[in-house]
Coordinates of C-alpha atoms and ligand atoms in Angstrom, one line a residue:
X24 CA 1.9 5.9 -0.3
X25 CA -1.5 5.5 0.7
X26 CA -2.7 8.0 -2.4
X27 CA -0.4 5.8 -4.9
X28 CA -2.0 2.4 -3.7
X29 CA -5.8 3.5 -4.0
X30 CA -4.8 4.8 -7.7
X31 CA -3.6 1.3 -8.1
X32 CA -6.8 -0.3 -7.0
X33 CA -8.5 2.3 -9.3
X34 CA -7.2 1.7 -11.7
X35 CA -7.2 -2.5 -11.3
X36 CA -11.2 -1.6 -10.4
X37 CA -11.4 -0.1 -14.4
X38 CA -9.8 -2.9 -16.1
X39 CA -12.8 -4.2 -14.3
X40 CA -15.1 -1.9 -16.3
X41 CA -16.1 -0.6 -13.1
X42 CA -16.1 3.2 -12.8
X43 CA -15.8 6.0 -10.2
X44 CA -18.3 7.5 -8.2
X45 CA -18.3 9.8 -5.3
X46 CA -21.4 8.7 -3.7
X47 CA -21.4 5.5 -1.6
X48 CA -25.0 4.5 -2.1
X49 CA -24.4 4.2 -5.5
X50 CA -21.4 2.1 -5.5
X51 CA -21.2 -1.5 -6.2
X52 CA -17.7 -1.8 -5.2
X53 CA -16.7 0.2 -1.6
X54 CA -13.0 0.3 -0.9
X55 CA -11.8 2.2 2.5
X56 CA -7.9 2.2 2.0
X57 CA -6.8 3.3 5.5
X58 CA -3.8 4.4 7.6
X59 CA -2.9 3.8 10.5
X60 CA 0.0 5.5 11.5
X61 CA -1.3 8.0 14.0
X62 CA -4.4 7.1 16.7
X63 CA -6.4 10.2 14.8
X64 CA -6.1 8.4 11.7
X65 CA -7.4 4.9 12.8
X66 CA -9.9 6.5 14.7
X67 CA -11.1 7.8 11.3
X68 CA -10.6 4.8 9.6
X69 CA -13.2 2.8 11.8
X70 CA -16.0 5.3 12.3
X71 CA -16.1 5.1 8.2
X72 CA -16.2 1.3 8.4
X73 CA -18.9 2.3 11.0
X74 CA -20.8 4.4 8.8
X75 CA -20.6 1.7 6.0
X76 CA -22.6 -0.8 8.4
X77 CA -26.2 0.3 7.6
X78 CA -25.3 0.9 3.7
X79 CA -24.2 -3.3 3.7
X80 CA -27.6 -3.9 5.6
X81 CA -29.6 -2.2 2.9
X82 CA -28.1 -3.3 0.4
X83 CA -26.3 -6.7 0.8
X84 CA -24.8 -7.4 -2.8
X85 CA -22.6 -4.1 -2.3
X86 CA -18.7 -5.3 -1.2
X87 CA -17.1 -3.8 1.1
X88 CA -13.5 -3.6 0.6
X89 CA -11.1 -2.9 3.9
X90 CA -7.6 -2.2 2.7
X91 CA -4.5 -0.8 3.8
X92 CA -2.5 -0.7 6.9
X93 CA -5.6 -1.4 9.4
X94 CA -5.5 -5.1 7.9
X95 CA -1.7 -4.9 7.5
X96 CA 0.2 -8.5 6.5
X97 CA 0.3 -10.9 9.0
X98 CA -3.7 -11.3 9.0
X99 CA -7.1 -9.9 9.8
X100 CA -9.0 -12.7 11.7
X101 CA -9.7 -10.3 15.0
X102 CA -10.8 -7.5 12.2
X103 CA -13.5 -10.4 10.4
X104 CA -14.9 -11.6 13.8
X105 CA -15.3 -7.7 14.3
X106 CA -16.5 -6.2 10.8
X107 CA -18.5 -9.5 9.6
X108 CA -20.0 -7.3 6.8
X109 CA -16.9 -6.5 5.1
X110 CA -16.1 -9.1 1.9
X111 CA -13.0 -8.5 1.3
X112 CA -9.6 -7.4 3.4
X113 CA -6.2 -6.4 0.9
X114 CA -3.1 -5.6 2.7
X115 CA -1.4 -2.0 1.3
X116 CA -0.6 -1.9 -2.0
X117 CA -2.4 -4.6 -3.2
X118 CA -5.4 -4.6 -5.0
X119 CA -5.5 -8.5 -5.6
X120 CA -7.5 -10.1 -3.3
X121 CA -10.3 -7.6 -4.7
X122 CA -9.4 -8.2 -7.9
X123 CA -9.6 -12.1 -7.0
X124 CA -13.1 -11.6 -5.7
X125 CA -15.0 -10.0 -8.0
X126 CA -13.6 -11.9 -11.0
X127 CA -14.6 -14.8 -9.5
X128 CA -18.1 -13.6 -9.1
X129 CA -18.5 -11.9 -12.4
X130 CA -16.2 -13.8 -14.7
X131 CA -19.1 -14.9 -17.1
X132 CA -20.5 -10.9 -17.4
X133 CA -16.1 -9.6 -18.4
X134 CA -15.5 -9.6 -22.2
X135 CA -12.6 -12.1 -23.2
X136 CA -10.2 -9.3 -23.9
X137 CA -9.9 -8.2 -20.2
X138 CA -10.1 -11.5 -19.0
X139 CA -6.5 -11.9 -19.9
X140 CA -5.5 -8.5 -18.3
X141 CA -7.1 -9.7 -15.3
X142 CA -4.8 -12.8 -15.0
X143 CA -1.6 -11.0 -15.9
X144 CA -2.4 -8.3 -13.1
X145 CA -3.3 -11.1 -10.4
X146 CA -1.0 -13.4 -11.8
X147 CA 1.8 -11.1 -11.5
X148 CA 1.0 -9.5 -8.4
X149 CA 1.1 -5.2 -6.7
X150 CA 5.1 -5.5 -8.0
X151 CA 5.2 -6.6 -10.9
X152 CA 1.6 -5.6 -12.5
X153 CA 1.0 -4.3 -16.0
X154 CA 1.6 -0.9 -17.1
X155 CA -0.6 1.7 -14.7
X156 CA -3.7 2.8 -16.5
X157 CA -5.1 5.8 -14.7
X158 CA -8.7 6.1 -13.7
X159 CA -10.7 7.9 -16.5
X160 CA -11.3 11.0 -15.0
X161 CA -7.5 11.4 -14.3
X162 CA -6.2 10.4 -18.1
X163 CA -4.6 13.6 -19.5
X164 CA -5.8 15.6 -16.1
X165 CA -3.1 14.2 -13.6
X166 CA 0.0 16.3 -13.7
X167 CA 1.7 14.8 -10.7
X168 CA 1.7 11.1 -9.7
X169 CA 3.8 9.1 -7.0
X170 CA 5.2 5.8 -7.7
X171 CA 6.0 3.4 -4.9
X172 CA 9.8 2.1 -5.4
X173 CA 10.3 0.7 -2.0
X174 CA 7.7 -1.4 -0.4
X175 CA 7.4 -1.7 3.2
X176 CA 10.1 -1.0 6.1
X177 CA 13.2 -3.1 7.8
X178 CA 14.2 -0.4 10.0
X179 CA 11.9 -0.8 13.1
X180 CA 12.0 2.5 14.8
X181 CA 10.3 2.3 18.4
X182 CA 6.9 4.3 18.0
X183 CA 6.5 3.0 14.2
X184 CA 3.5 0.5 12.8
X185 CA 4.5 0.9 9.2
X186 CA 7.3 -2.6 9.5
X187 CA 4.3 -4.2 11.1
X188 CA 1.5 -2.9 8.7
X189 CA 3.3 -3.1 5.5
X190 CA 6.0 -5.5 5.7
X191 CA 9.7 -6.1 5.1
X192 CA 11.5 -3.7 2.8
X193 CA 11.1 -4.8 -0.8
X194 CA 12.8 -2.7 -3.7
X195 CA 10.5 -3.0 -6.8
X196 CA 12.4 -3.6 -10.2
X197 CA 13.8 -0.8 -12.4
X198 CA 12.1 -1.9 -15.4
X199 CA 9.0 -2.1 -13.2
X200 CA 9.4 1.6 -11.9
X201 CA 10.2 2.8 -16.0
X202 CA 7.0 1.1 -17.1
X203 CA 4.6 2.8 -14.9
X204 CA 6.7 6.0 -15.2
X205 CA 6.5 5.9 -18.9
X206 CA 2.9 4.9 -19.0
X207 CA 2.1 7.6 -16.6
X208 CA 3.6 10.0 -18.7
X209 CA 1.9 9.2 -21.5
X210 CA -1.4 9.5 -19.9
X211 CA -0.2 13.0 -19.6
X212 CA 1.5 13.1 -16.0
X213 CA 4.4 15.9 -15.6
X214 CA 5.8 15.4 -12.6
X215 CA 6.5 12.0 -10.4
X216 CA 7.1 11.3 -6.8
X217 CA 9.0 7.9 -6.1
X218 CA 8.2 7.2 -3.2
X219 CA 9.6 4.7 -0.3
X220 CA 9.1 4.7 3.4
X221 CA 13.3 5.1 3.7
X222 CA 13.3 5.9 0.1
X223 CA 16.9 6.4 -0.1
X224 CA 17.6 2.8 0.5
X225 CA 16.5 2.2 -2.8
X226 CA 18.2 -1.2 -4.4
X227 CA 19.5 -2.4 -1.0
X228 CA 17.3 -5.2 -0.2
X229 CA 19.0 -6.5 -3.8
X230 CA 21.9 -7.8 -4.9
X231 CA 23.8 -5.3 -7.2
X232 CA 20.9 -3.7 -7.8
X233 CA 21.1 0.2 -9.0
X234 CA 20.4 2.7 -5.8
X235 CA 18.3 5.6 -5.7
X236 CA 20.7 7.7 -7.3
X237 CA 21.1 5.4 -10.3
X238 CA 17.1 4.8 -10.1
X239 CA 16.9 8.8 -10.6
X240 CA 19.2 9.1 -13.6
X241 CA 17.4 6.4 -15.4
X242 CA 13.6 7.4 -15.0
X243 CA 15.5 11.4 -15.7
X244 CA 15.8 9.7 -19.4
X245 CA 12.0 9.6 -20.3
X246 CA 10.8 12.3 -22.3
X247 CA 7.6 14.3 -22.0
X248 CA 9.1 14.1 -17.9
X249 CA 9.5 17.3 -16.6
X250 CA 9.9 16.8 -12.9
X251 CA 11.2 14.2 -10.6
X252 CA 11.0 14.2 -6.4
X253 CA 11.9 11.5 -3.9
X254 CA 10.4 11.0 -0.7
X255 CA 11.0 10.1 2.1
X256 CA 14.7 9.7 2.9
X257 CA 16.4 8.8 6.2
X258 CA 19.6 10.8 7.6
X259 CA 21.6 7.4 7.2
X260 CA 21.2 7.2 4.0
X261 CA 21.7 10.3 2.2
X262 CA 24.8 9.4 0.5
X263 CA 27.2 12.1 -1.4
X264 CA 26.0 10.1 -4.7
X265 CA 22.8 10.9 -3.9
X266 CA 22.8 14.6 -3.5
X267 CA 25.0 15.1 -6.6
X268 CA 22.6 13.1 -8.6
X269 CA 20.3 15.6 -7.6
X270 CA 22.2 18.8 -8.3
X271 CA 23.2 17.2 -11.7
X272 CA 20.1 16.3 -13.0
X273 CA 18.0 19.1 -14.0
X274 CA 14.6 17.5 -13.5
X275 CA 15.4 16.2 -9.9
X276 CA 13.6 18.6 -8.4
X277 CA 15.8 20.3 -5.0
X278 CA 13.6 19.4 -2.6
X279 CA 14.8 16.7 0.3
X280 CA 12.2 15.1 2.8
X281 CA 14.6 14.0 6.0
X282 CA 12.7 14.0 9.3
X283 CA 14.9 14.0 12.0
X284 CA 11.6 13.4 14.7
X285 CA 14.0 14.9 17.9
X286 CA 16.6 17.1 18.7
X287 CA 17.7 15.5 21.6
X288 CA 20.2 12.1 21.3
X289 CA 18.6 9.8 24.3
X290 CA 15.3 10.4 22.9
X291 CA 16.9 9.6 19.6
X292 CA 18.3 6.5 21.1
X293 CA 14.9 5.4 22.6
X294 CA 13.6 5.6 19.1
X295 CA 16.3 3.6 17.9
X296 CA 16.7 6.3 15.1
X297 CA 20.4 5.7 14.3
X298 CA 21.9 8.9 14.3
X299 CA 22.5 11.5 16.2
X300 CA 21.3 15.7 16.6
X301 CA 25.0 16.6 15.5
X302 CA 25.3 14.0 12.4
X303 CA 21.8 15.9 11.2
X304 CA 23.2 19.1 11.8
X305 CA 26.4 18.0 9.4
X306 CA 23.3 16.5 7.3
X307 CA 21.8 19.4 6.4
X308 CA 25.2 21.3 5.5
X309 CA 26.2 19.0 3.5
X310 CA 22.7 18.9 1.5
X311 CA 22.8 22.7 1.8
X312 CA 26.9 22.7 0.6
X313 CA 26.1 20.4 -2.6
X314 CA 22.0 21.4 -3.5
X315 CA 22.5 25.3 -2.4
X316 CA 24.1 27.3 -5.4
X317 CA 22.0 30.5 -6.2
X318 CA 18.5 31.4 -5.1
X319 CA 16.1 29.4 -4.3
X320 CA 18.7 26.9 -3.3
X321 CA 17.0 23.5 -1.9
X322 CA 14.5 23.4 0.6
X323 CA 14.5 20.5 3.3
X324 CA 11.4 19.5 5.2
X325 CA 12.0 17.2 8.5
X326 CA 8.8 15.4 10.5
X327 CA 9.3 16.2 14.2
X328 CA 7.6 13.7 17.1
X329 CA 6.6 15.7 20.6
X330 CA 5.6 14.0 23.8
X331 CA 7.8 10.8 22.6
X332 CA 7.9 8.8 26.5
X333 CA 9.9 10.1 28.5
X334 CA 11.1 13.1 27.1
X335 CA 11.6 15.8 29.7
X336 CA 11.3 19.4 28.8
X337 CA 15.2 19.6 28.8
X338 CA 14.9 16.8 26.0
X339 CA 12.2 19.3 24.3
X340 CA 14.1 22.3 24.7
X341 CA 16.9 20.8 22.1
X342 CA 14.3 19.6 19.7
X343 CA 13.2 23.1 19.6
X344 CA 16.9 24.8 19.4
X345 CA 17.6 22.5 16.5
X346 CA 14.3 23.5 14.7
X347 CA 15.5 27.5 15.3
X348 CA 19.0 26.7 14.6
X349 CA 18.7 24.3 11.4
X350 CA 15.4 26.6 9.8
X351 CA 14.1 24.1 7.6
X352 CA 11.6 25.2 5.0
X353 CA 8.9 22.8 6.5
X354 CA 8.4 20.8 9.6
X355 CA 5.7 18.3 9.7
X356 CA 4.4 18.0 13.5
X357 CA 3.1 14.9 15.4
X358 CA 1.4 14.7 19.0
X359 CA 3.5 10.9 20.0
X360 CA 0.6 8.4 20.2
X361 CA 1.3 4.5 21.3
X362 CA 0.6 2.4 18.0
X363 CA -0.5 -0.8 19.6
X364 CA 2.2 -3.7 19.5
X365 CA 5.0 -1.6 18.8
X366 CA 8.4 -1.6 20.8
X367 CA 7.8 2.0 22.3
X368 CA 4.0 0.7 23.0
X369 CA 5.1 -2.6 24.9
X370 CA 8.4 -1.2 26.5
X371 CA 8.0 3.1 27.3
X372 CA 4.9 3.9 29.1
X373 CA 3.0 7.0 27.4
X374 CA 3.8 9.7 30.2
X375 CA 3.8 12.9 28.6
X376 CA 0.6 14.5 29.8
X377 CA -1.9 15.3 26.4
X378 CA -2.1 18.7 27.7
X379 CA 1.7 19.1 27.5
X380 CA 2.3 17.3 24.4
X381 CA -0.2 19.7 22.8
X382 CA 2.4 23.1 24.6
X383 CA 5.3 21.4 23.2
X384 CA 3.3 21.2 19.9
X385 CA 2.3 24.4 19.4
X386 CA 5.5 26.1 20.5
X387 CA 7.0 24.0 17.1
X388 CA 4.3 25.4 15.6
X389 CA 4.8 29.0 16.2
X390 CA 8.3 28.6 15.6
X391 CA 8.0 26.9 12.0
X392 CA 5.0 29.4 11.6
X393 CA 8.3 32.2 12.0
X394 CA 10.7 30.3 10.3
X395 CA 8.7 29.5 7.0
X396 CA 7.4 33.2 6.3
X397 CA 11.2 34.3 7.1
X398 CA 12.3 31.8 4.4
X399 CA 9.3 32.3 1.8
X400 CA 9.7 36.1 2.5
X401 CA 13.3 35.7 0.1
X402 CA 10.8 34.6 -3.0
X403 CA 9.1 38.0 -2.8
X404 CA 9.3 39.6 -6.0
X405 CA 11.3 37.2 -7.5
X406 CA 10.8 35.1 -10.7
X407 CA 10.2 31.5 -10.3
X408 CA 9.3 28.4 -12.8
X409 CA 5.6 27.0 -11.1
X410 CA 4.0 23.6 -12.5
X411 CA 0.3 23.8 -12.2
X412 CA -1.6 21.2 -11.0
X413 CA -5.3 22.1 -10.9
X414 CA -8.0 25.4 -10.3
X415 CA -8.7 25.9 -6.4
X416 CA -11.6 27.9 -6.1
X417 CA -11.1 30.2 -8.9
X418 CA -6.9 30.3 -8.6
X419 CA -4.5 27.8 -10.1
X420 CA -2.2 25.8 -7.9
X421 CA 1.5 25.0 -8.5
X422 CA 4.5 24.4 -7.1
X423 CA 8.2 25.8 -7.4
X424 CA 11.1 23.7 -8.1
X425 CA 11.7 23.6 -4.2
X426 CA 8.0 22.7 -3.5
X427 CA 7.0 25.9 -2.3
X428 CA 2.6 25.8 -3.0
X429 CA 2.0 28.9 -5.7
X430 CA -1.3 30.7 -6.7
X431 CA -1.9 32.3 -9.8
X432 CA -5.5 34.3 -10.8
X433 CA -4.9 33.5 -14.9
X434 CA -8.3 33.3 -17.5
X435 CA -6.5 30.7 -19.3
X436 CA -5.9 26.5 -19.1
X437 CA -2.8 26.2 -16.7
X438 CA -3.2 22.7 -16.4
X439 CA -0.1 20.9 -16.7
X440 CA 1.6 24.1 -17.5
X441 CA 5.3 25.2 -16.6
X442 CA 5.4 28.7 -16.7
X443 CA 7.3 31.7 -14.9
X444 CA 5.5 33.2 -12.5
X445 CA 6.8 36.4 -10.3
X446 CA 5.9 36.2 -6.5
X447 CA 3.9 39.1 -5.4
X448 CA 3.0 37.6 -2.0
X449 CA 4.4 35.6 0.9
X450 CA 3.4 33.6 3.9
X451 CA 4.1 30.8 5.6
X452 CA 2.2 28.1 3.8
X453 CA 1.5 29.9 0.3
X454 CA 2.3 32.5 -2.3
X455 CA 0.7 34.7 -4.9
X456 CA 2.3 35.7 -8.1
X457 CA 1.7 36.8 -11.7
X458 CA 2.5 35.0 -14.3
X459 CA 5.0 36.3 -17.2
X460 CA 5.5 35.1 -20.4
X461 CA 4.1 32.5 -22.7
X462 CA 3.3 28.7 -22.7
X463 CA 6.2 26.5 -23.7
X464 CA 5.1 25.1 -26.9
X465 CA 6.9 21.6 -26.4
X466 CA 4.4 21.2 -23.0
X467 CA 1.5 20.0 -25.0
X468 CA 3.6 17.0 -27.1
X469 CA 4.2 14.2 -24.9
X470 CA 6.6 11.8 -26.3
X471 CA 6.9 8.1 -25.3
X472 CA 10.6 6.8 -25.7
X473 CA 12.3 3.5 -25.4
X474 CA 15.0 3.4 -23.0
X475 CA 17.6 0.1 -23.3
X476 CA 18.1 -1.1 -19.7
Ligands
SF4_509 S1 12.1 4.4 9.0 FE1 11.2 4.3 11.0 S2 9.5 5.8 11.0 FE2 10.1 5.4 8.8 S3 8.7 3.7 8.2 FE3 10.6 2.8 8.9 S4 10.2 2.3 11.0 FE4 8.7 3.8 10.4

């Protein structure tokens, strides 16, 4: 979410006439978009508002821009009595009150023209801004893009920050979503990401409004689209409609993000997750039953929470059994860590020792380590379709249909490229192949359509 919104502000930033740089010192214009979700990350986030302190002193006409969930959207005064040198603080995914600022310092120096695109895009606020022009150096490079179709979260688990940080739920319009997909794709982007913190609850929040499933079958229309994922879904909400909108539609990529974060029901409970180890279990059939077929069948990747208070090894000792048992492609791992003003924070005192909480960690790890090359293993030596997405030191990068990360040693311009590759390597977090064949000719034509709503 965080890598949509600072696109966004990047984007706002050009319509500026102001332009990218990777150096600091040079910058007129500093925006730290942060996260907070985990201690590490908002650690991170203030020793780089640290090491922006002595940049400010030298050179006082640069603004310093504090965005994301650190400021959050019930107010920053504690952060302003703290950071004095920072200008300007945006909640996520809204570029605004920088936009507001430095149009109302350099309104006399913009041309006319953009003056008007200025208004529409504060005007009209992060959900319902003009058509998403991407940064220069991204125009005809990016091949894929998220775009945010649920703002914030109403769901409240225990341990979380993110209702706090970025609000209630808030379903931005289809129209909306088209737009920016269509202007996205005509900047040259293949493949999109819609993205929502329970993304499957797409259209709840309004009244007969379409739902994700809809939402996909609509945005499957525009041409010059070749692939479409969805993250991040919750187990509630992955509705039979759903998953056959995904088998149906041949650009819904199978790929399904559904953390389950425990494999034990009281720790569950205590996160107020809403479901149970056994309705995940019958979860994952059913995506496995409907998004299976022939090879590579889907892949499902889950997030996984260790040390959560209270949990006892016993409580542990499922989470792992479900991991073994369920073999999910990918398993993203967390060390718990109290988020300051949350439920779990307040109410569940942090007693899993670090030392343990790093064990249980690493026994997940070794586990998913086993489980993954098992899984990837299957690919070897067969033939799969890979989008590249850009040259890592000397090798392109792409993924499979089921998001599995694919290198390729090629002479010639993959960029943006669907081709068939044939897996010559496996491991647990990559593969090798060779390509075969030739480019498809229809790649480099990107068509913009009109789609009646
Ligand atoms: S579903 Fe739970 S974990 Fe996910 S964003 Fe909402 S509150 Fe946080």
């Amino acid at each position: 979410m965080n890598v949509a919104d600072s696109l966004r502000v990047a984007s706002a930033l050009e319509r500026l006439g102001y332009h990218a740089t990777p150096r600091p010192h040079e910058a007129d214009v500093v925006v730290l978009n942060t996260c907070v979700v985990r201690q590490s990350a908002e650690d991170k986030a203030y020793g780089r508002l640290h090491s922006l302190r002595p940049l400010k002193q030298q050179r006082p006409e640069m603004v310093v821009n504090l965005m994301g969930c650190l400021v959050g959207v019930k107010g920053y005064d504690k952060l302003k009595k703290r950071f004095p040198f920072v200008d300007v603080f945006s909640p996520p995914s809204d570029p605004g009150p920088l936009v507001a600022y430095l149009t109302q310092d350099e309104s006399r120096t913009l041309e006319q023209s953009e003056t008007g695109e200025r208004f529409t895009l504060m005007d009209e606020g992060p959900e319902r801004a003009a058509p998403l022009l991407l940064p220069v150096e991204e125009r005809g490079r990016l091949v894929a893009s998220h775009v945010p179709v649920v703002l914030g979260c109403s769901h409240a688990c225990t341990f979380c920050i993110i209702p706090y940080r970025r609000g209630v739920e808030r379903s931005r319009h289809v129209g909306d979503i088209l737009t920016e997909v269509r202007a996205l794709v005509e900047q040259g982007v293949k493949e999109i990401t819609l993205l929502g913190q329970i993304v499957d609850r797409y259209g709840k929040d309004i009244e007969d409004g379409p739902n994700l499933a809809a939402l996909l079958r609509v945005v499957h229309e525009v041409e010059g689209l070749e692939r479409i994922r969805f993250l991040t879904s919750h187990p509630n909400w992955m509705t039979d409609e759903l998953l056959d909108a995904v088998a149906e539609l041949p650009k819904v990529m199978p790929h399904i993000e559904v953390p389950v974060q425990a494999g034990d029901d009281e720790v569950l409970e205590n996160m107020k997750r809403g479901y149970t180890a056994e309705s995940y279990r019958r979860l994952v059939e059913r995506i496995r039953q409907r998004l299976g077929g022939a090879f590579p069948g889907v892949s499902i990747a889950t997030d996984i929470i260790v040390g959560f208070p209270g949990e006892t090894q016993a409580q542990f000792q499922r989470t792992y059994d479900l991991l073994a048992e369920l073999k999910l492609d990918v398993a993203h791992l967390a060390r718990y860590s109290p988020r300051a003003g949350t439920v779990s924070e307040r109410r569940m005192p942090d007693d899993v020792p670090d030392e343990e909480k790093w064990r249980r960690f690493r026994l997940l790890e070794d586990l998913q380590e086993g489980i993954a090359a098992e899984i990837n293993a299957r690919y070897l030596g067969e033939t799969v379709e890979v989008l590249f997405e850009e040259q890592v030191r000397g090798r392109w990068k792409g993924r499979t249909p089921t998001n599995k990360l694919v290198f390729v040693e090629s002479a010639e311009d993959l960029q943006g490229q669907l081709r068939q590759a044939q897996i010559t390597w496996s491991g647990p977090w990559s593969m090798q192949a060779r390509l075969l064949g030739e480019a498809r000719a229809d790649l480099t034509a990107v068509a913009f359509s009109q789609i009646s709503l």
